[in-house]
PDB file of C-alpha atoms in Angstrom:
ATOM      1  CA  MET A   1     144.404 -68.529-205.478  1.00  0.00           C
ATOM      2  CA  ARG A   2     143.763 -65.546-203.260  1.00  0.00           C
ATOM      3  CA  PRO A   3     140.336 -63.932-203.775  1.00  0.00           C
ATOM      4  CA  TRP A   4     141.776 -60.454-204.312  1.00  0.00           C
ATOM      5  CA  THR A   5     143.697 -61.519-207.427  1.00  0.00           C
ATOM      6  CA  LEU A   6     140.550 -62.416-209.375  1.00  0.00           C
ATOM      7  CA  PRO A   7     139.672 -58.800-210.352  1.00  0.00           C
ATOM      8  CA  ARG A   8     143.184 -58.428-211.811  1.00  0.00           C
ATOM      9  CA  ILE A   9     143.128 -61.653-213.844  1.00  0.00           C
ATOM     10  CA  VAL A  10     139.633 -61.472-215.359  1.00  0.00           C
ATOM     11  CA  PRO A  11     140.068 -58.105-217.171  1.00  0.00           C
ATOM     12  CA  THR A  12     143.420 -59.275-218.499  1.00  0.00           C
ATOM     13  CA  MET A  13     141.896 -62.450-219.931  1.00  0.00           C
ATOM     14  CA  ILE A  14     138.994 -60.533-221.495  1.00  0.00           C
ATOM     15  CA  LEU A  15     141.275 -57.964-223.167  1.00  0.00           C
ATOM     16  CA  THR A  16     143.602 -60.666-224.453  1.00  0.00           C
ATOM     17  CA  ALA A  17     140.670 -62.540-225.960  1.00  0.00           C
ATOM     18  CA  LEU A  18     139.418 -59.393-227.668  1.00  0.00           C
ATOM     19  CA  VAL A  19     142.820 -58.598-229.151  1.00  0.00           C
ATOM     20  CA  THR A  20     143.586 -62.116-230.340  1.00  0.00           C
ATOM     21  CA  GLY A  21     140.109 -63.130-231.398  1.00  0.00           C
ATOM     22  CA  GLY A  22     138.918 -59.873-232.861  1.00  0.00           C
ATOM     23  CA  GLY A  23     141.582 -59.693-235.547  1.00  0.00           C
ATOM     24  CA  TRP A  24     143.250 -56.574-234.164  1.00  0.00           C
ATOM     25  CA  SER A  25     146.830 -55.934-235.246  1.00  0.00           C
ATOM     26  CA  THR A  26     149.352 -53.433-234.028  1.00  0.00           C
ATOM     27  CA  THR A  27     151.771 -54.153-236.875  1.00  0.00           C
ATOM     28  CA  LEU A  28     153.241 -50.801-237.912  1.00  0.00           C
ATOM     29  CA  ALA A  29     154.844 -51.891-241.189  1.00  0.00           C
ATOM     30  CA  ALA A  30     153.737 -53.792-244.269  1.00  0.00           C
ATOM     31  CA  SER A  31     155.651 -56.665-245.826  1.00  0.00           C
ATOM     32  CA  LEU A  32     157.247 -56.512-249.268  1.00  0.00           C
ATOM     33  CA  GLU A  33     158.598 -59.630-250.953  1.00  0.00           C
ATOM     34  CA  ILE A  34     160.588 -59.274-254.187  1.00  0.00           C
ATOM     35  CA  THR A  35     161.574 -62.193-256.398  1.00  0.00           C
ATOM     36  CA  GLY A  36     163.053 -62.471-259.870  1.00  0.00           C
ATOM     37  CA  VAL A  37     166.211 -63.149-261.853  1.00  0.00           C
ATOM     38  CA  ALA A  38     169.259 -63.857-259.701  1.00  0.00           C
ATOM     39  CA  ALA A  39     171.914 -61.117-259.455  1.00  0.00           C
ATOM     40  CA  THR A  40     169.381 -58.333-260.101  1.00  0.00           C
ATOM     41  CA  GLU A  41     170.108 -55.291-257.936  1.00  0.00           C
ATOM     42  CA  VAL A  42     167.020 -54.014-256.146  1.00  0.00           C
ATOM     43  CA  LEU A  43     166.567 -50.440-254.908  1.00  0.00           C
ATOM     44  CA  LEU A  44     163.637 -49.275-252.815  1.00  0.00           C
ATOM     45  CA  ASP A  45     163.082 -45.515-252.740  1.00  0.00           C
ATOM     46  CA  GLY A  46     166.677 -45.048-253.901  1.00  0.00           C
ATOM     47  CA  THR A  47     168.182 -47.291-251.212  1.00  0.00           C
ATOM     48  CA  THR A  48     169.859 -50.525-252.257  1.00  0.00           C
ATOM     49  CA  LEU A  49     168.265 -53.606-250.728  1.00  0.00           C
ATOM     50  CA  GLY A  50     170.797 -55.988-252.224  1.00  0.00           C
ATOM     51  CA  PHE A  51     170.767 -58.505-255.039  1.00  0.00           C
ATOM     52  CA  LEU A  52     168.160 -61.139-255.781  1.00  0.00           C
ATOM     53  CA  PRO A  53     167.387 -63.477-254.238  1.00  0.00           C
ATOM     54  CA  LEU A  54     166.813 -61.432-251.083  1.00  0.00           C
ATOM     55  CA  SER A  55     167.165 -63.386-247.861  1.00  0.00           C
ATOM     56  CA  GLU A  56     163.797 -62.298-246.465  1.00  0.00           C
ATOM     57  CA  PRO A  57     160.818 -60.009-247.126  1.00  0.00           C
ATOM     58  CA  VAL A  58     161.361 -56.308-246.575  1.00  0.00           C
ATOM     59  CA  THR A  59     159.464 -54.397-243.907  1.00  0.00           C
ATOM     60  CA  VAL A  60     158.190 -51.048-245.185  1.00  0.00           C
ATOM     61  CA  ALA A  61     155.801 -48.383-243.973  1.00  0.00           C
ATOM     62  CA  PRO A  62     152.379 -48.182-245.637  1.00  0.00           C
ATOM     63  CA  GLY A  63     152.163 -45.733-248.517  1.00  0.00           C
ATOM     64  CA  ARG A  64     153.690 -45.278-251.971  1.00  0.00           C
ATOM     65  CA  HIS A  65     157.167 -46.627-252.731  1.00  0.00           C
ATOM     66  CA  GLU A  66     159.372 -46.901-255.807  1.00  0.00           C
ATOM     67  CA  ILE A  67     161.053 -50.153-256.775  1.00  0.00           C
ATOM     68  CA  ARG A  68     163.951 -49.973-259.231  1.00  0.00           C
ATOM     69  CA  CYS A  69     165.786 -53.010-260.560  1.00  0.00           C
ATOM     70  CA  GLU A  70     169.063 -52.971-262.480  1.00  0.00           C
ATOM     71  CA  GLN A  71     171.224 -55.644-264.034  1.00  0.00           C
ATOM     72  CA  PRO A  72     173.903 -55.452-266.758  1.00  0.00           C
ATOM     73  CA  GLY A  73     172.432 -56.425-270.110  1.00  0.00           C
ATOM     74  CA  PHE A  74     168.848 -55.593-269.132  1.00  0.00           C
ATOM     75  CA  VAL A  75     166.592 -52.566-269.396  1.00  0.00           C
ATOM     76  CA  PRO A  76     166.357 -50.845-265.973  1.00  0.00           C
ATOM     77  CA  TYR A  77     162.936 -51.381-264.450  1.00  0.00           C
ATOM     78  CA  LYS A  78     160.984 -48.945-262.302  1.00  0.00           C
ATOM     79  CA  GLN A  79     157.624 -49.474-260.623  1.00  0.00           C
ATOM     80  CA  LEU A  80     155.530 -47.541-258.118  1.00  0.00           C
ATOM     81  CA  ILE A  81     153.691 -49.615-255.530  1.00  0.00           C
ATOM     82  CA  ASP A  82     151.029 -48.670-253.008  1.00  0.00           C
ATOM     83  CA  LEU A  83     150.644 -50.384-249.662  1.00  0.00           C
ATOM     84  CA  ALA A  84     147.304 -49.291-248.282  1.00  0.00           C
ATOM     85  CA  THR A  85     147.579 -50.673-244.764  1.00  0.00           C
ATOM     86  CA  ALA A  86     150.118 -52.172-242.430  1.00  0.00           C
ATOM     87  CA  GLU A  87     148.484 -55.567-242.972  1.00  0.00           C
ATOM     88  CA  ASP A  88     149.314 -55.724-246.690  1.00  0.00           C
ATOM     89  CA  HIS A  89     151.801 -58.252-247.986  1.00  0.00           C
ATOM     90  CA  LEU A  90     152.987 -57.311-251.476  1.00  0.00           C
ATOM     91  CA  LEU A  91     154.661 -59.887-253.694  1.00  0.00           C
ATOM     92  CA  VAL A  92     156.515 -58.411-256.681  1.00  0.00           C
ATOM     93  CA  THR A  93     157.938 -60.779-259.281  1.00  0.00           C
ATOM     94  CA  ILE A  94     160.588 -59.125-261.460  1.00  0.00           C
ATOM     95  CA  ARG A  95     161.140 -60.342-265.019  1.00  0.00           C
ATOM     96  CA  MET A  96     163.835 -58.222-266.642  1.00  0.00           C
ATOM     97  CA  THR A  97     163.760 -57.342-270.355  1.00  0.00           C
ATOM     98  CA  PRO A  98     167.109 -57.852-272.142  1.00  0.00           C
ATOM     99  CA  LEU A  99     168.745 -54.929-273.904  1.00  0.00           C
ATOM    100  CA  SER A 100     168.767 -55.103-277.706  1.00  0.00           C
ATOM    101  CA  ARG A 101     172.033 -54.603-279.576  1.00  0.00           C
ATOM    102  CA  LYS A 102     170.020 -53.748-282.688  1.00  0.00           C
ATOM    103  CA  THR A 103     168.149 -51.003-280.835  1.00  0.00           C
ATOM    104  CA  ALA A 104     171.409 -49.600-279.469  1.00  0.00           C
ATOM    105  CA  LEU A 105     172.900 -49.420-282.967  1.00  0.00           C
ATOM    106  CA  THR A 106     169.886 -48.078-284.845  1.00  0.00           C
ATOM    107  CA  SER A 107     169.225 -45.438-282.181  1.00  0.00           C
ATOM    108  CA  ASN A 108     172.592 -43.889-283.004  1.00  0.00           C
ATOM    109  CA  ILE A 109     171.511 -43.508-286.630  1.00  0.00           C
ATOM    110  CA  LEU A 110     168.766 -41.139-285.494  1.00  0.00           C
ATOM    111  CA  LEU A 111     171.161 -39.199-283.265  1.00  0.00           C
ATOM    112  CA  ALA A 112     174.651 -40.152-282.171  1.00  0.00           C
ATOM    113  CA  GLY A 113     174.611 -41.062-278.489  1.00  0.00           C
ATOM    114  CA  LEU A 114     171.014 -42.257-278.229  1.00  0.00           C
ATOM    115  CA  GLY A 115     172.283 -45.825-278.170  1.00  0.00           C
ATOM    116  CA  GLN A 116     174.569 -44.969-275.252  1.00  0.00           C
ATOM    117  CA  HIS A 117     171.643 -43.428-273.363  1.00  0.00           C
ATOM    118  CA  TYR A 118     169.695 -46.624-274.044  1.00  0.00           C
ATOM    119  CA  LEU A 119     172.554 -48.675-272.581  1.00  0.00           C
ATOM    120  CA  GLY A 120     172.738 -46.427-269.519  1.00  0.00           C
ATOM    121  CA  GLN A 121     176.045 -44.811-270.555  1.00  0.00           C
ATOM    122  CA  LYS A 122     174.907 -41.238-270.003  1.00  0.00           C
ATOM    123  CA  THR A 123     178.285 -39.478-270.180  1.00  0.00           C
ATOM    124  CA  ARG A 124     179.189 -41.087-273.497  1.00  0.00           C
ATOM    125  CA  GLY A 125     175.711 -40.415-274.775  1.00  0.00           C
ATOM    126  CA  TRP A 126     175.916 -36.687-274.074  1.00  0.00           C
ATOM    127  CA  PHE A 127     179.390 -36.549-275.643  1.00  0.00           C
ATOM    128  CA  TYR A 128     178.187 -38.073-278.920  1.00  0.00           C
ATOM    129  CA  ASN A 129     175.007 -35.955-278.837  1.00  0.00           C
ATOM    130  CA  THR A 130     177.096 -32.806-278.547  1.00  0.00           C
ATOM    131  CA  ALA A 131     179.545 -33.883-281.254  1.00  0.00           C
ATOM    132  CA  GLU A 132     176.881 -34.558-283.878  1.00  0.00           C
ATOM    133  CA  ILE A 133     174.766 -31.509-283.066  1.00  0.00           C
ATOM    134  CA  ALA A 134     177.825 -29.236-283.081  1.00  0.00           C
ATOM    135  CA  GLY A 135     178.945 -30.715-286.398  1.00  0.00           C
ATOM    136  CA  LEU A 136     175.531 -30.217-287.976  1.00  0.00           C
ATOM    137  CA  LEU A 137     175.297 -26.638-286.725  1.00  0.00           C
ATOM    138  CA  ALA A 138     178.763 -25.870-288.084  1.00  0.00           C
ATOM    139  CA  ALA A 139     177.822 -27.427-291.425  1.00  0.00           C
ATOM    140  CA  LEU A 140     174.611 -25.398-291.560  1.00  0.00           C
ATOM    141  CA  ALA A 141     176.381 -22.145-290.709  1.00  0.00           C
ATOM    142  CA  GLY A 142     179.082 -22.886-293.268  1.00  0.00           C
ATOM    143  CA  GLU A 143     176.558 -23.614-296.004  1.00  0.00           C
ATOM    144  CA  ILE A 144     174.564 -20.451-295.303  1.00  0.00           C
ATOM    145  CA  GLN A 145     177.693 -18.308-295.324  1.00  0.00           C
ATOM    146  CA  ARG A 146     179.028 -20.062-298.428  1.00  0.00           C
ATOM    147  CA  GLY A 147     175.830 -19.193-300.264  1.00  0.00           C
ATOM    148  CA  SER A 148     176.182 -15.562-299.246  1.00  0.00           C
ATOM    149  CA  TYR A 149     179.789 -15.368-300.436  1.00  0.00           C
ATOM    150  CA  ARG A 150     178.817 -17.089-303.687  1.00  0.00           C
ATOM    151  CA  GLN A 151     176.217 -14.431-304.387  1.00  0.00           C
ATOM    152  CA  ASP A 152     178.805 -11.728-303.717  1.00  0.00           C
ATOM    153  CA  TYR A 153     181.277 -13.449-306.019  1.00  0.00           C
ATOM    154  CA  LEU A 154     178.785 -13.733-308.882  1.00  0.00           C
ATOM    155  CA  LEU A 155     177.795 -10.074-308.576  1.00  0.00           C
ATOM    156  CA  LEU A 156     181.429  -8.968-308.566  1.00  0.00           C
ATOM    157  CA  ARG A 157     182.156 -11.126-311.606  1.00  0.00           C
ATOM    158  CA  ASP A 158     179.260  -9.549-313.489  1.00  0.00           C
ATOM    159  CA  ARG A 159     180.474  -6.065-312.654  1.00  0.00           C
ATOM    160  CA  TYR A 160     184.032  -7.035-313.588  1.00  0.00           C
ATOM    161  CA  ASP A 161     182.892  -8.328-316.986  1.00  0.00           C
ATOM    162  CA  GLN A 162     180.949  -5.136-317.672  1.00  0.00           C
ATOM    163  CA  THR A 163     183.464  -2.529-316.529  1.00  0.00           C
ATOM    164  CA  ILE A 164     185.714  -0.697-318.972  1.00  0.00           C
ATOM    165  CA  ASN A 165     187.774   1.097-316.336  1.00  0.00           C
ATOM    166  CA  SER A 166     191.067  -0.667-315.677  1.00  0.00           C
ATOM    167  CA  ASP A 167     191.393   0.548-312.088  1.00  0.00           C
ATOM    168  CA  GLU A 168     187.835  -0.489-311.277  1.00  0.00           C
ATOM    169  CA  ALA A 169     188.433  -3.825-312.983  1.00  0.00           C
ATOM    170  CA  THR A 170     191.449  -4.438-310.765  1.00  0.00           C
ATOM    171  CA  THR A 171     189.469  -3.578-307.637  1.00  0.00           C
ATOM    172  CA  LEU A 172     186.557  -5.792-308.679  1.00  0.00           C
ATOM    173  CA  ARG A 173     188.869  -8.672-309.518  1.00  0.00           C
ATOM    174  CA  LEU A 174     190.533  -8.506-306.091  1.00  0.00           C
ATOM    175  CA  ALA A 175     187.145  -8.327-304.371  1.00  0.00           C
ATOM    176  CA  ALA A 176     185.883 -11.264-306.424  1.00  0.00           C
ATOM    177  CA  ASP A 177     188.976 -13.292-305.570  1.00  0.00           C
ATOM    178  CA  LYS A 178     188.427 -12.519-301.876  1.00  0.00           C
ATOM    179  CA  ALA A 179     184.762 -13.544-302.073  1.00  0.00           C
ATOM    180  CA  TYR A 180     185.733 -16.767-303.846  1.00  0.00           C
ATOM    181  CA  SER A 181     188.364 -17.534-301.193  1.00  0.00           C
ATOM    182  CA  ASP A 182     185.829 -16.908-298.420  1.00  0.00           C
ATOM    183  CA  MET A 183     183.355 -19.130-300.240  1.00  0.00           C
ATOM    184  CA  GLU A 184     185.906 -21.950-300.309  1.00  0.00           C
ATOM    185  CA  ASP A 185     186.626 -21.477-296.592  1.00  0.00           C
ATOM    186  CA  MET A 186     182.932 -21.779-295.764  1.00  0.00           C
ATOM    187  CA  GLU A 187     182.666 -24.831-297.990  1.00  0.00           C
ATOM    188  CA  SER A 188     185.529 -26.408-296.037  1.00  0.00           C
ATOM    189  CA  MET A 189     183.755 -25.514-292.793  1.00  0.00           C
ATOM    190  CA  ARG A 190     180.569 -27.146-294.063  1.00  0.00           C
ATOM    191  CA  ASN A 191     182.398 -30.305-295.090  1.00  0.00           C
ATOM    192  CA  LEU A 192     184.244 -30.467-291.776  1.00  0.00           C
ATOM    193  CA  GLY A 193     180.983 -30.119-289.851  1.00  0.00           C
ATOM    194  CA  LEU A 194     179.405 -32.918-291.871  1.00  0.00           C
ATOM    195  CA  ALA A 195     182.477 -35.081-291.288  1.00  0.00           C
ATOM    196  CA  VAL A 196     182.304 -34.485-287.526  1.00  0.00           C
ATOM    197  CA  ALA A 197     178.584 -35.294-287.431  1.00  0.00           C
ATOM    198  CA  GLY A 198     178.988 -38.409-289.553  1.00  0.00           C
ATOM    199  CA  GLY A 199     182.013 -39.497-287.557  1.00  0.00           C
ATOM    200  CA  ALA A 200     180.067 -39.106-284.320  1.00  0.00           C
ATOM    201  CA  VAL A 201     177.376 -41.426-285.678  1.00  0.00           C
ATOM    202  CA  LEU A 202     179.844 -44.071-286.865  1.00  0.00           C
ATOM    203  CA  VAL A 203     181.978 -43.984-283.714  1.00  0.00           C
ATOM    204  CA  SER A 204     178.924 -44.103-281.448  1.00  0.00           C
ATOM    205  CA  MET A 205     177.636 -47.158-283.320  1.00  0.00           C
ATOM    206  CA  LEU A 206     181.014 -48.869-283.019  1.00  0.00           C
ATOM    207  CA  ASP A 207     181.184 -47.931-279.347  1.00  0.00           C
ATOM    208  CA  ALA A 208     177.693 -49.336-278.743  1.00  0.00           C
ATOM    209  CA  TRP A 209     178.671 -52.589-280.445  1.00  0.00           C
ATOM    210  CA  ILE A 210     181.888 -52.998-278.444  1.00  0.00           C
ATOM    211  CA  SER A 211     180.548 -51.877-275.064  1.00  0.00           C
ATOM    212  CA  PHE A 212     177.247 -53.752-275.290  1.00  0.00           C
ATOM    213  CA  PRO A 213     176.874 -55.457-271.891  1.00  0.00           C
ATOM    214  CA  GLY A 214     176.645 -59.205-271.650  1.00  0.00           C
ATOM    215  CA  VAL A 215     173.444 -60.794-270.384  1.00  0.00           C
ATOM    216  CA  THR A 216     173.966 -62.616-267.092  1.00  0.00           C
ATOM    217  CA  GLY A 217     170.404 -63.643-266.288  1.00  0.00           C
ATOM    218  CA  GLY A 218     167.117 -64.695-267.790  1.00  0.00           C
ATOM    219  CA  ALA A 219     164.509 -62.671-269.600  1.00  0.00           C
ATOM    220  CA  GLY A 220     160.820 -62.186-269.286  1.00  0.00           C
ATOM    221  CA  GLN A 221     157.899 -59.847-269.548  1.00  0.00           C
ATOM    222  CA  THR A 222     156.891 -56.780-267.609  1.00  0.00           C
ATOM    223  CA  PRO A 223     157.043 -57.307-263.839  1.00  0.00           C
ATOM    224  CA  VAL A 224     153.743 -57.990-262.164  1.00  0.00           C
ATOM    225  CA  ALA A 225     152.598 -57.420-258.620  1.00  0.00           C
ATOM    226  CA  THR A 226     149.852 -58.981-256.551  1.00  0.00           C
ATOM    227  CA  ILE A 227     148.661 -57.965-253.107  1.00  0.00           C
ATOM    228  CA  HIS A 228     147.992 -60.670-250.561  1.00  0.00           C
ATOM    229  CA  GLN A 229     145.881 -59.757-247.574  1.00  0.00           C
ATOM    230  CA  PRO A 230     146.704 -61.347-244.213  1.00  0.00           C
ATOM    231  CA  ASP A 231     144.865 -64.462-243.145  1.00  0.00           C
ATOM    232  CA  SER A 232     141.638 -63.371-241.465  1.00  0.00           C
ATOM    233  CA  SER A 233     141.450 -66.598-239.493  1.00  0.00           C
ATOM    234  CA  GLY A 234     144.005 -65.362-237.014  1.00  0.00           C
ATOM    235  CA  PRO A 235     145.620 -62.173-235.760  1.00  0.00           C
ATOM    236  CA  ALA A 236     149.027 -60.884-236.700  1.00  0.00           C
ATOM    237  CA  PHE A 237     150.190 -61.494-233.141  1.00  0.00           C
ATOM    238  CA  HIS A 238     148.841 -62.033-229.639  1.00  0.00           C
ATOM    239  CA  ALA A 239     149.018 -59.401-226.949  1.00  0.00           C
ATOM    240  CA  GLY A 240     148.274 -59.515-223.251  1.00  0.00           C
ATOM    241  CA  VAL A 241     147.813 -56.488-221.042  1.00  0.00           C
ATOM    242  CA  ASN A 242     147.932 -56.662-217.279  1.00  0.00           C
ATOM    243  CA  LEU A 243     145.473 -54.195-215.801  1.00  0.00           C
ATOM    244  CA  GLY A 244     145.603 -53.312-212.145  1.00  0.00           C
ATOM    245  CA  PHE A 245     142.578 -52.344-210.085  1.00  0.00           C
TER     246      PHE A 245
END
């Protein structure tokens, strides 16, 4: 070995020893490992990672991230995770909760379409919501107006019974007949609104029963997450730097 190469080799060896022995790491991304029921779709920050089981851990930047898991027949799951440093290794075990047919049906009793929202069928849910609410509003408006026309009819009948003028009696009778006809129209409107609202509830329950998704995986409790710190006995990787003097 030529004497002049020694000053170049010694600093390189010292720096390498410091990097590898001192536990330094230049890893720029943390590691995220997700396990759970097979065929579960996994999304990280809105981007699909694939379906479980994933082939390998996911490399992510430190910080806050959102994990969302979806599978037919199960309640969608969402969880926020925090990776403090680039050395963190986060293991998330997903245990999906099955959807309940009973919940889907009984929710529609409270308001048509709630069961569809529960099953993730948003468009159908809003349709049934609108149908029942519109029916109830129409029924309410019809009942209020029917009551008003009924009061008019009763007043006209009283005046008709008390009048002794034939011309006035004819006018009052025609007005009373008109008020009675309007009252019947509003009663029909009320009944139609109630029928629409009730029909929305029944149809939404039947729809929830028929379209209830089949369960393709297992069940479990709420997903849990544990953070594993890297092994302090060794560095994340070894680095050597060649310094010239």
